[in-house]
Tab-separated table of C-alpha atoms in Angstrom:
chain	number	residue	atom	x	y	z
A	1	UNK	CA	-47.657	27.157	107.824
A	2	UNK	CA	-44.511	27.954	105.939
A	3	UNK	CA	-45.402	31.550	105.749
A	4	UNK	CA	-46.191	31.858	109.363
A	5	UNK	CA	-42.836	30.250	110.276
A	6	UNK	CA	-41.018	32.314	108.064
A	7	UNK	CA	-42.308	35.773	109.811
A	8	UNK	CA	-42.090	34.045	113.575
A	9	UNK	CA	-38.349	34.270	113.936
A	10	UNK	CA	-36.942	37.025	116.162
A	11	UNK	CA	-34.243	39.151	114.970
A	12	UNK	CA	-31.217	38.290	116.576
A	13	UNK	CA	-28.872	41.014	115.012
A	14	UNK	CA	-28.433	42.937	118.419
A	15	UNK	CA	-27.595	39.303	120.191
A	16	UNK	CA	-24.827	38.021	117.746
A	17	UNK	CA	-21.375	38.676	117.723
A	18	UNK	CA	-20.619	41.769	115.114
A	19	UNK	CA	-19.188	40.473	111.780
A	20	UNK	CA	-16.356	42.702	112.029
A	21	UNK	CA	-14.978	40.685	115.145
A	22	UNK	CA	-17.007	37.666	115.806
A	23	UNK	CA	-13.871	35.202	115.813
A	24	UNK	CA	-12.729	36.846	118.754
A	25	UNK	CA	-15.420	35.765	121.116
A	26	UNK	CA	-15.355	32.888	123.097
A	27	UNK	CA	-17.562	30.684	125.636
A	28	UNK	CA	-17.670	32.991	129.013
A	29	UNK	CA	-14.902	31.981	130.835
A	30	UNK	CA	-13.247	29.484	128.507
A	31	UNK	CA	-10.811	31.269	125.954
A	32	UNK	CA	-8.629	29.266	123.673
A	33	UNK	CA	-10.880	26.163	123.536
A	34	UNK	CA	-12.261	26.167	119.912
A	35	UNK	CA	-11.388	27.267	116.380
A	36	UNK	CA	-13.669	28.939	114.143
A	37	UNK	CA	-13.709	28.289	110.472
A	38	UNK	CA	-10.150	28.816	108.970
A	39	UNK	CA	-7.599	30.190	111.932
A	40	UNK	CA	-4.200	31.758	111.450
A	41	UNK	CA	-1.249	29.171	111.129
A	42	UNK	CA	-0.104	30.432	114.818
A	43	UNK	CA	-3.058	28.908	116.276
A	44	UNK	CA	-2.299	25.513	114.996
A	45	UNK	CA	1.471	25.776	115.760
A	46	UNK	CA	0.359	26.640	119.123
A	47	UNK	CA	-1.977	23.336	119.475
A	48	UNK	CA	0.930	21.222	117.825
A	49	UNK	CA	3.380	22.261	120.530
A	50	UNK	CA	0.885	21.580	123.365
A	51	UNK	CA	0.357	18.031	122.016
A	52	UNK	CA	4.068	17.489	121.618
A	53	UNK	CA	4.872	18.926	125.099
A	54	UNK	CA	2.659	16.073	126.450
A	55	UNK	CA	2.838	13.125	124.272
A	56	UNK	CA	6.064	11.225	126.015
A	57	UNK	CA	3.754	8.133	126.355
A	58	UNK	CA	3.100	8.165	122.773
A	59	UNK	CA	6.842	8.788	121.867
A	60	UNK	CA	7.713	5.695	123.879
A	61	UNK	CA	5.522	3.258	123.063
A	62	UNK	CA	7.099	1.924	119.924
A	63	UNK	CA	3.662	2.665	118.069
A	64	UNK	CA	2.406	5.031	115.482
A	65	UNK	CA	-0.465	7.742	115.545
A	66	UNK	CA	-4.033	6.234	115.635
A	67	UNK	CA	-6.730	8.608	114.606
A	68	UNK	CA	-10.406	7.819	114.907
A	69	UNK	CA	-13.072	10.253	112.809
A	70	UNK	CA	-16.467	9.465	113.481
A	71	UNK	CA	-19.313	10.926	111.023
A	72	UNK	CA	-22.688	12.211	111.066
A	73	UNK	CA	-25.494	10.061	110.340
A	74	UNK	CA	-28.598	10.409	112.923
A	75	UNK	CA	-29.915	7.157	114.098
A	76	UNK	CA	-27.177	5.366	111.422
A	77	UNK	CA	-24.879	6.101	114.432
A	78	UNK	CA	-25.700	2.762	115.678
A	79	UNK	CA	-23.659	1.314	112.944
A	80	UNK	CA	-20.791	3.164	114.108
A	81	UNK	CA	-21.453	2.105	118.062
A	82	UNK	CA	-21.745	-1.477	116.659
A	83	UNK	CA	-18.299	-1.042	115.017
A	84	UNK	CA	-16.667	-0.080	118.091
A	85	UNK	CA	-18.126	-3.075	120.205
A	86	UNK	CA	-16.895	-5.385	117.593
A	87	UNK	CA	-13.831	-3.933	117.277
A	88	UNK	CA	-13.339	-4.265	121.194
A	89	UNK	CA	-14.508	-7.811	121.033
A	90	UNK	CA	-11.511	-8.544	118.130
A	91	UNK	CA	-8.986	-7.406	120.958
A	92	UNK	CA	-7.153	-5.385	118.169
A	93	UNK	CA	-8.771	-1.793	119.227
A	94	UNK	CA	-5.983	0.632	119.490
A	95	UNK	CA	-5.619	3.519	121.952
A	96	UNK	CA	-6.583	6.406	119.875
A	97	UNK	CA	-4.285	9.486	120.252
A	98	UNK	CA	-6.976	11.834	118.483
A	99	UNK	CA	-10.720	11.320	118.401
A	100	UNK	CA	-13.202	13.619	116.219
A	101	UNK	CA	-16.893	13.317	116.155
A	102	UNK	CA	-19.603	15.127	114.216
A	103	UNK	CA	-23.304	15.033	114.958
A	104	UNK	CA	-24.195	11.386	115.981
A	105	UNK	CA	-20.269	10.778	115.929
A	106	UNK	CA	-20.091	13.332	118.702
A	107	UNK	CA	-22.231	11.287	120.873
A	108	UNK	CA	-19.913	8.139	120.370
A	109	UNK	CA	-16.720	9.993	120.416
A	110	UNK	CA	-16.070	10.901	124.196
A	111	UNK	CA	-16.677	6.787	124.860
A	112	UNK	CA	-14.676	6.288	122.128
A	113	UNK	CA	-11.800	8.396	123.280
A	114	UNK	CA	-12.163	6.857	126.868
A	115	UNK	CA	-11.848	3.293	126.052
A	116	UNK	CA	-13.417	0.128	125.548
A	117	UNK	CA	-14.702	0.054	129.231
A	118	UNK	CA	-17.272	2.546	128.173
A	119	UNK	CA	-18.706	0.774	125.340
A	120	UNK	CA	-21.764	0.010	127.570
A	121	UNK	CA	-22.576	3.546	127.142
A	122	UNK	CA	-22.897	3.883	123.344
A	123	UNK	CA	-24.687	0.380	123.220
A	124	UNK	CA	-27.285	1.504	125.537
A	125	UNK	CA	-27.642	4.805	123.617
A	126	UNK	CA	-28.291	3.101	120.208
A	127	UNK	CA	-29.934	0.100	121.258
A	128	UNK	CA	-32.099	0.983	124.081
A	129	UNK	CA	-33.494	4.403	123.453
A	130	UNK	CA	-36.439	5.518	121.148
A	131	UNK	CA	-37.654	8.353	119.501
A	132	UNK	CA	-39.558	9.298	122.458
A	133	UNK	CA	-36.383	9.007	124.913
A	134	UNK	CA	-34.488	11.350	123.158
A	135	UNK	CA	-37.046	13.995	121.592
A	136	UNK	CA	-40.524	15.519	122.047
A	137	UNK	CA	-42.398	16.474	119.034
A	138	UNK	CA	-43.926	20.072	118.850
A	139	UNK	CA	-45.087	19.999	114.869
A	140	UNK	CA	-47.559	22.598	115.172
A	141	UNK	CA	-45.994	25.021	117.910
A	142	UNK	CA	-42.556	24.287	115.840
A	143	UNK	CA	-44.138	25.687	112.540
A	144	UNK	CA	-45.666	28.544	114.412
A	145	UNK	CA	-42.798	29.838	116.381
A	146	UNK	CA	-40.242	28.812	113.857
A	147	UNK	CA	-37.611	26.978	115.796
A	148	UNK	CA	-37.804	23.253	115.533
A	149	UNK	CA	-39.948	20.287	114.886
A	150	UNK	CA	-38.804	18.842	117.976
A	151	UNK	CA	-38.041	19.466	121.475
A	152	UNK	CA	-34.428	17.962	122.377
A	153	UNK	CA	-34.410	18.499	126.208
A	154	UNK	CA	-34.742	14.696	126.504
A	155	UNK	CA	-31.445	14.257	124.672
A	156	UNK	CA	-29.549	16.599	126.740
A	157	UNK	CA	-30.787	14.600	129.466
A	158	UNK	CA	-29.685	11.362	128.133
A	159	UNK	CA	-26.127	13.051	127.389
A	160	UNK	CA	-25.903	13.902	130.902
A	161	UNK	CA	-26.889	10.767	132.380
A	162	UNK	CA	-24.745	8.555	130.193
A	163	UNK	CA	-21.310	11.226	130.326
A	164	UNK	CA	-20.950	11.690	134.042
A	165	UNK	CA	-19.172	14.061	135.794
A	166	UNK	CA	-16.193	11.760	136.725
A	167	UNK	CA	-16.125	10.868	132.772
A	168	UNK	CA	-15.395	14.359	131.798
A	169	UNK	CA	-12.784	14.859	134.355
A	170	UNK	CA	-11.268	11.897	132.781
A	171	UNK	CA	-11.017	13.258	129.511
A	172	UNK	CA	-9.236	16.272	131.161
A	173	UNK	CA	-6.925	13.572	132.605
A	174	UNK	CA	-6.126	12.245	129.099
A	175	UNK	CA	-5.890	15.498	127.543
A	176	UNK	CA	-2.750	16.136	129.705
A	177	UNK	CA	-1.014	13.220	128.060
A	178	UNK	CA	-1.237	14.722	124.736
A	179	UNK	CA	-4.261	13.023	123.494
A	180	UNK	CA	-7.049	14.994	121.899
A	181	UNK	CA	-10.868	14.926	121.635
A	182	UNK	CA	-12.365	17.076	118.920
A	183	UNK	CA	-15.998	17.922	118.251
A	184	UNK	CA	-17.509	19.759	115.209
A	185	UNK	CA	-20.426	22.010	115.416
A	186	UNK	CA	-21.985	24.491	113.059
A	187	UNK	CA	-21.591	28.260	113.901
A	188	UNK	CA	-25.094	29.356	112.202
A	189	UNK	CA	-24.537	33.150	112.722
A	190	UNK	CA	-21.394	32.970	110.997
A	191	UNK	CA	-21.990	29.697	108.406
A	192	UNK	CA	-18.730	28.164	109.714
A	193	UNK	CA	-17.400	24.960	111.182
A	194	UNK	CA	-16.284	25.026	114.830
A	195	UNK	CA	-13.698	22.843	116.388
A	196	UNK	CA	-14.064	22.296	120.006
A	197	UNK	CA	-11.406	21.165	121.872
A	198	UNK	CA	-13.124	19.053	124.500
A	199	UNK	CA	-10.245	17.851	126.957
A	200	UNK	CA	-9.268	21.695	127.145
A	201	UNK	CA	-12.734	22.398	128.074
A	202	UNK	CA	-12.858	19.498	130.811
A	203	UNK	CA	-9.189	20.308	131.992
A	204	UNK	CA	-11.130	23.323	133.851
A	205	UNK	CA	-12.694	20.883	136.224
A	206	UNK	CA	-15.675	22.855	137.234
A	207	UNK	CA	-19.443	22.665	136.790
A	208	UNK	CA	-19.511	25.199	134.030
A	209	UNK	CA	-16.745	23.151	132.305
A	210	UNK	CA	-18.897	19.994	132.469
A	211	UNK	CA	-21.992	21.929	131.109
A	212	UNK	CA	-19.938	23.271	128.291
A	213	UNK	CA	-18.792	19.806	127.213
A	214	UNK	CA	-22.542	18.567	127.309
A	215	UNK	CA	-23.747	21.292	125.449
A	216	UNK	CA	-21.165	21.124	122.623
A	217	UNK	CA	-22.418	17.470	122.307
A	218	UNK	CA	-26.129	18.419	122.222
A	219	UNK	CA	-25.235	21.499	119.629
A	220	UNK	CA	-23.166	18.869	117.557
A	221	UNK	CA	-26.338	16.648	117.310
A	222	UNK	CA	-28.798	19.464	116.650
A	223	UNK	CA	-30.498	18.626	113.208
A	224	UNK	CA	-31.317	21.806	111.666
A	225	UNK	CA	-35.104	22.522	111.382
A	226	UNK	CA	-35.728	19.145	113.485
A	227	UNK	CA	-33.785	19.993	116.326
A	228	UNK	CA	-33.654	23.412	118.432
A	229	UNK	CA	-30.321	25.142	117.740
A	230	UNK	CA	-28.084	25.401	120.776
A	231	UNK	CA	-27.225	29.047	122.375
A	232	UNK	CA	-23.833	29.992	123.541
A	233	UNK	CA	-23.145	32.811	125.649
A	234	UNK	CA	-20.158	34.471	124.552
A	235	UNK	CA	-17.794	37.137	125.132
A	236	UNK	CA	-14.670	39.226	123.564
A	237	UNK	CA	-13.598	40.115	127.146
A	238	UNK	CA	-16.024	43.413	126.890
A	239	UNK	CA	-19.481	42.707	125.963
A	240	UNK	CA	-21.587	39.564	126.123
A	241	UNK	CA	-23.165	38.292	122.945
A	242	UNK	CA	-24.837	35.012	122.204
A	243	UNK	CA	-24.217	32.533	119.385
A	244	UNK	CA	-26.599	29.886	117.618
A	245	UNK	CA	-24.778	26.430	116.875
A	246	UNK	CA	-26.391	23.231	115.220
A	247	UNK	CA	-25.222	19.912	113.651
A	248	UNK	CA	-21.853	19.905	112.640
A	249	UNK	CA	-22.759	17.933	109.661
A	250	UNK	CA	-23.975	21.062	108.103
A	251	UNK	CA	-20.392	22.181	107.468
A	252	UNK	CA	-18.374	18.895	107.590
A	253	UNK	CA	-19.834	15.372	107.672
A	254	UNK	CA	-16.492	13.995	108.962
A	255	UNK	CA	-13.129	15.602	109.709
A	256	UNK	CA	-9.754	14.567	111.035
A	257	UNK	CA	-7.937	17.855	111.318
A	258	UNK	CA	-7.861	20.887	109.688
A	259	UNK	CA	-5.472	21.117	106.431
A	260	UNK	CA	-3.698	24.196	108.070
A	261	UNK	CA	-2.418	21.549	110.939
A	262	UNK	CA	1.426	20.837	110.413
A	263	UNK	CA	0.659	17.449	110.865
A	264	UNK	CA	3.780	15.762	109.045
A	265	UNK	CA	5.997	18.006	111.189
A	266	UNK	CA	4.123	16.736	114.214
A	267	UNK	CA	5.064	13.193	113.540
A	268	UNK	CA	8.670	14.111	112.438
A	269	UNK	CA	8.845	15.933	115.999
A	270	UNK	CA	7.574	12.964	117.905
A	271	UNK	CA	9.989	10.567	116.269
A	272	UNK	CA	6.988	8.751	114.563
A	273	UNK	CA	7.561	9.657	110.981
A	274	UNK	CA	8.699	6.092	110.193
A	275	UNK	CA	6.073	4.413	111.933
A	276	UNK	CA	2.648	3.462	110.742
A	277	UNK	CA	0.258	6.338	111.510
A	278	UNK	CA	-3.120	5.497	110.518
A	279	UNK	CA	-6.519	7.130	110.382
A	280	UNK	CA	-9.518	4.994	111.195
A	281	UNK	CA	-12.484	6.646	109.288
A	282	UNK	CA	-16.107	5.266	110.384
A	283	UNK	CA	-18.922	6.411	108.004
A	284	UNK	CA	-22.282	5.908	109.233
A	285	UNK	CA	-24.325	5.769	106.039
A	286	UNK	CA	-24.048	4.047	102.559
A	287	UNK	CA	-21.775	6.360	100.453
A	288	UNK	CA	-22.633	5.104	96.737
A	289	UNK	CA	-25.916	6.748	95.408
A	290	UNK	CA	-28.959	4.362	95.136
A	291	UNK	CA	-31.641	4.345	92.090
A	292	UNK	CA	-34.935	4.865	93.489
A	293	UNK	CA	-37.652	6.237	91.219
A	294	UNK	CA	-39.173	9.346	93.304
A	295	UNK	CA	-42.636	10.259	94.068
A	296	UNK	CA	-43.366	13.582	93.151
A	297	UNK	CA	-44.963	14.980	96.289
A	298	UNK	CA	-42.974	17.857	98.088
A	299	UNK	CA	-41.860	15.851	101.345
A	300	UNK	CA	-40.599	12.898	98.861
A	301	UNK	CA	-38.690	15.396	96.577
A	302	UNK	CA	-37.212	17.475	99.768
A	303	UNK	CA	-35.983	14.466	101.604
A	304	UNK	CA	-34.433	13.125	98.291
A	305	UNK	CA	-32.781	16.458	97.629
A	306	UNK	CA	-31.340	16.583	101.365
A	307	UNK	CA	-30.194	13.064	101.057
A	308	UNK	CA	-28.305	13.895	97.511
A	309	UNK	CA	-26.438	16.870	99.183
A	310	UNK	CA	-25.320	14.845	102.225
A	311	UNK	CA	-23.912	12.254	100.327
A	312	UNK	CA	-22.248	14.644	98.001
A	313	UNK	CA	-20.772	16.574	100.577
A	314	UNK	CA	-19.864	13.345	102.383
A	315	UNK	CA	-17.759	12.492	99.163
A	316	UNK	CA	-15.924	15.691	99.357
A	317	UNK	CA	-15.126	15.744	103.074
A	318	UNK	CA	-13.800	12.085	102.845
A	319	UNK	CA	-11.582	13.061	99.813
A	320	UNK	CA	-10.047	15.601	101.916
A	321	UNK	CA	-9.144	13.250	104.697
A	322	UNK	CA	-7.684	11.045	101.776
A	323	UNK	CA	-5.652	13.816	100.481
A	324	UNK	CA	-4.512	14.931	103.867
A	325	UNK	CA	-3.273	11.599	104.840
A	326	UNK	CA	-1.387	11.369	101.484
A	327	UNK	CA	0.060	14.852	102.116
A	328	UNK	CA	1.189	14.084	105.760
A	329	UNK	CA	2.200	10.031	105.154
A	330	UNK	CA	-0.751	8.471	107.031
A	331	UNK	CA	-2.713	5.234	106.023
A	332	UNK	CA	-6.440	5.505	105.850
A	333	UNK	CA	-8.676	2.625	106.959
A	334	UNK	CA	-12.398	2.984	106.304
A	335	UNK	CA	-15.528	0.997	107.567
A	336	UNK	CA	-19.046	2.454	106.030
A	337	UNK	CA	-22.417	0.984	105.771
A	338	UNK	CA	-22.928	-1.579	102.974
A	339	UNK	CA	-25.214	-0.665	100.370
A	340	UNK	CA	-26.409	-4.159	100.624
A	341	UNK	CA	-28.652	-3.070	103.730
A	342	UNK	CA	-31.880	-2.252	103.168
A	343	UNK	CA	-33.769	-1.622	106.338
A	344	UNK	CA	-35.778	1.328	106.564
A	345	UNK	CA	-36.532	3.256	109.865
A	346	UNK	CA	-40.215	3.753	111.010
A	347	UNK	CA	-39.588	6.900	112.928
A	348	UNK	CA	-36.793	9.162	113.910
A	349	UNK	CA	-35.028	6.870	116.451
A	350	UNK	CA	-36.522	3.639	115.548
A	351	UNK	CA	-35.218	0.836	118.240
A	352	UNK	CA	-35.402	-1.986	115.953
A	353	UNK	CA	-33.746	-0.161	112.913
A	354	UNK	CA	-30.871	0.846	115.281
A	355	UNK	CA	-30.476	-2.581	116.626
A	356	UNK	CA	-30.197	-4.028	113.217
A	357	UNK	CA	-27.349	-1.388	112.390
A	358	UNK	CA	-25.610	-2.140	115.528
A	359	UNK	CA	-25.639	-6.100	114.688
A	360	UNK	CA	-24.065	-5.280	111.202
A	361	UNK	CA	-21.554	-2.915	112.616
A	362	UNK	CA	-20.707	-5.417	115.531
A	363	UNK	CA	-20.201	-7.923	113.056
A	364	UNK	CA	-17.856	-6.223	110.706
A	365	UNK	CA	-16.053	-4.320	113.574
A	366	UNK	CA	-14.998	-8.009	115.310
A	367	UNK	CA	-12.932	-8.695	112.267
A	368	UNK	CA	-10.151	-6.161	111.490
A	369	UNK	CA	-9.950	-7.690	107.824
A	370	UNK	CA	-13.211	-5.766	107.020
A	371	UNK	CA	-11.496	-2.344	107.298
A	372	UNK	CA	-10.992	-1.062	103.769
A	373	UNK	CA	-7.531	0.285	102.449
A	374	UNK	CA	-8.607	0.704	99.440
A	375	UNK	CA	-9.325	4.472	99.514
A	376	UNK	CA	-10.004	5.273	95.672
A	377	UNK	CA	-12.486	2.191	95.644
A	378	UNK	CA	-14.781	3.370	98.103
A	379	UNK	CA	-16.179	5.866	95.274
A	380	UNK	CA	-16.505	3.409	92.547
């Protein structure tokens, strides 16, 4: 089966953008809505100027900057969904200036960005859906044809149902006030992270823009091998090519902004440098390693290896967030799944498992004291 899958893939070398200028390509009709990998400083300076030009409300609010970062985690995103709803119930949830999301975090991010009145959508997504509602198994054909083990067209329909045209247009409205919603995917051809400016896309106010927003969320949640990669038609202004994008967690488990962003300068120019500027980081998993004697079967060893790799990458990504915060003068508050939780999912999206996670998140989120400010203590 593995041999057949390896041989079944189609050569895309003539379809993908050429290596010499792949960063010059952009989704047809939408230049300037994303950043691939490391970009030149002027890209970030332009974005900083755009935020500054439209942030009068933040400047006059008397408050500091609030950034929300939502990690990957698959079905464990129910934990983050619970936190958001519990936070709303506490009456202490801030209005975020910047929201970022990766993988399952990308499905929560648009509703967290729009505000508490949209909590019902993430509640429904993480407590009322099952594997069958989101994906369709195709193990045999997936192996033979070499793309994925599950068809995710149902997931895209769920995204379309929950994230309506009006909501996407409202994201565009908020973008014009200086607020930002960023979603991360992985450009599989380039093996690099991509940061999509969702508000900039939404501000085009067209059916094509709304489709692109939903496709970015769909791609960000596309777990490699399990879910089918999402193809984007792109152009350099002369030729048309296609890119494959998968789960943003492949390259970044969580992010706030690239190191190249001059955040300290932005805060100073906004007049916010003397205020309490905060990063709120929700990690939808346990961070510390768990001892568990392993079975010697191939599947068990593979799953354990992947889980270890993900946790190792997460530690690095979270430490990067901490380093950026220290450099730029922001305070970090973190919420992560307690190691005491021992629930096990019986399927890819187990409703009862997700409801248990949601309740834990809700109970933690409704008490602001549960946000950890002991950043170094997370790794002990």
